[in-house]
Amino acid sequence: MHNLGHTRSTNQRDHLLHTPDTFVRTVLPGMERAAAVVHISPAGGAAFTQYTAELEPGGKLGSTSNQRFIYALEGAADLATDTSFHTLIPGGFAYIPEDATHTLTAQQPTRLVVIEKPYETIASAPAPETFVGHEDKTLSVPLNDDPDVQVRSLLPGSPSFDFAVNTMTYQPGAALSMVEVHIMEHGLLMLEGGGIYRLGNSWYPVTAGDFIWMGPYCPQWFGAIGKHPAKYLIYKDWNRHPL
Ligand code: UGY
Ligand code: MN
């Protein structure tokens, strides 16, 4: 059934809401038996790229010289670097520094969040190293003392890292305590549940599977609605001077 030209997706100067009914698959260089839904990139106004990679069994990601973050949504994929081997299962994640040779191969039908960004070196911190973990083993802390909004920081806070990726889980009815306006940009994938996202001067109903990009200084607020918790994975640039 066609949708008569309607969609919740919208592309604004300082934000994008990208809903699954509008996803178009593409194959990025080096991908094998895999496709990508590129949610945001420099072409859309961001300083990073975020895509969902959908891999068949034996499918592979292409290589990159940029730093890369992977979060497994479904399936299982083997990450091999020059010195290590890990299998990523749902909730598992990996950070791979720039210029680090690696392969990512699906064992079964697999969906991955992939974030790539040129690394911004600073003299005062050593280059980051490969970091692999699982969300379930990451500390959950309340946001601003609100136990109903829990944050898990997947990457170390060390200034070696120039971005952060967190999960945020809201109990039904919980909300951000303020409208945030900040220099950092966000790439956000709704993982569970839903609610209302304020982006700029618009309020959008959002649900699991939706992607949001928030540009620098985009006013933002979220309130969870429904009978189940709402959860999202959120990227932000971090630890660097604005100039
Ligand atoms: O970390 C953040 O800036 C986060 N609280 N923003 C958001 O959830 N929109
Ligand atoms: Mn924010």
mmCIF file with all atom_site columns, C-alpha atoms and ligand atoms in Angstrom, residues 143 151 166 168 170 176 180 182 184 186 188 197 199 214 220-222 232 234 236 238, ligand 1:
data_model
loop_
_atom_site.group_PDB
_atom_site.id
_atom_site.type_symbol
_atom_site.label_atom_id
_atom_site.label_alt_id
_atom_site.label_comp_id
_atom_site.label_asym_id
_atom_site.label_entity_id
_atom_site.label_seq_id
_atom_site.pdbx_PDB_ins_code
_atom_site.Cartn_x
_atom_site.Cartn_y
_atom_site.Cartn_z
_atom_site.occupancy
_atom_site.B_iso_or_equiv
_atom_site.pdbx_formal_charge
_atom_site.auth_seq_id
_atom_site.auth_comp_id
_atom_site.auth_asym_id
_atom_site.auth_atom_id
_atom_site.pdbx_PDB_model_num
ATOM   1  C CA . LEU A 1 143 ? 21.216 11.567 34.245 1.00 0.00 ? 143 LEU A CA 1
ATOM   2  C CA . VAL A 1 151 ? 22.992 6.710  30.642 1.00 0.00 ? 151 VAL A CA 1
ATOM   3  C CA . ASN A 1 166 ? 26.103 6.469  24.828 1.00 0.00 ? 166 ASN A CA 1
ATOM   4  C CA . MET A 1 168 ? 20.037 6.460  27.126 1.00 0.00 ? 168 MET A CA 1
ATOM   5  C CA . TYR A 1 170 ? 13.922 6.481  29.728 1.00 0.00 ? 170 TYR A CA 1
ATOM   6  C CA . LEU A 1 176 ? 15.175 15.310 29.648 1.00 0.00 ? 176 LEU A CA 1
ATOM   7  C CA . GLU A 1 180 ? 19.530 21.308 25.490 1.00 0.00 ? 180 GLU A CA 1
ATOM   8  C CA . HIS A 1 182 ? 24.934 22.782 22.608 1.00 0.00 ? 182 HIS A CA 1
ATOM   9  C CA . MET A 1 184 ? 28.046 19.093 19.873 1.00 0.00 ? 184 MET A CA 1
ATOM   10 C CA . HIS A 1 186 ? 24.297 14.081 17.579 1.00 0.00 ? 186 HIS A CA 1
ATOM   11 C CA . LEU A 1 188 ? 20.724 9.106  17.296 1.00 0.00 ? 188 LEU A CA 1
ATOM   12 C CA . TYR A 1 197 ? 11.460 14.553 20.249 1.00 0.00 ? 197 TYR A CA 1
ATOM   13 C CA . LEU A 1 199 ? 14.138 19.361 17.405 1.00 0.00 ? 199 LEU A CA 1
ATOM   14 C CA . MET A 1 214 ? 20.931 17.086 15.443 1.00 0.00 ? 214 MET A CA 1
ATOM   15 C CA . GLN A 1 220 ? 16.574 19.337 21.651 1.00 0.00 ? 220 GLN A CA 1
ATOM   16 C CA . TRP A 1 221 ? 14.348 17.655 24.212 1.00 0.00 ? 221 TRP A CA 1
ATOM   17 C CA . PHE A 1 222 ? 12.860 14.170 24.577 1.00 0.00 ? 222 PHE A CA 1
ATOM   18 C CA . TYR A 1 232 ? 18.384 5.300  22.059 1.00 0.00 ? 232 TYR A CA 1
ATOM   19 C CA . ILE A 1 234 ? 23.516 8.596  20.703 1.00 0.00 ? 234 ILE A CA 1
ATOM   20 C CA . LYS A 1 236 ? 28.339 13.202 20.020 1.00 0.00 ? 236 LYS A CA 1
ATOM   21 C CA . TRP A 1 238 ? 33.496 15.402 22.371 1.00 0.00 ? 238 TRP A CA 1
HETATM 22 O O1 . UGY B 2 .   ? 24.506 13.942 25.883 1.00 0.00 ? 1   UGY B O1 1
HETATM 23 C C1 . UGY B 2 .   ? 23.630 14.654 25.415 1.00 0.00 ? 1   UGY B C1 1
HETATM 24 O O2 . UGY B 2 .   ? 23.875 15.762 24.918 1.00 0.00 ? 1   UGY B O2 1
HETATM 25 C C2 . UGY B 2 .   ? 22.202 14.143 25.446 1.00 0.00 ? 1   UGY B C2 1
HETATM 26 N N1 . UGY B 2 .   ? 21.632 14.357 26.766 1.00 0.00 ? 1   UGY B N1 1
HETATM 27 N N2 . UGY B 2 .   ? 21.385 14.738 24.430 1.00 0.00 ? 1   UGY B N2 1
HETATM 28 C C3 . UGY B 2 .   ? 20.184 14.205 24.052 1.00 0.00 ? 1   UGY B C3 1
HETATM 29 O O3 . UGY B 2 .   ? 19.743 13.199 24.645 1.00 0.00 ? 1   UGY B O3 1
HETATM 30 N N3 . UGY B 2 .   ? 19.526 14.807 23.072 1.00 0.00 ? 1   UGY B N3 1
#
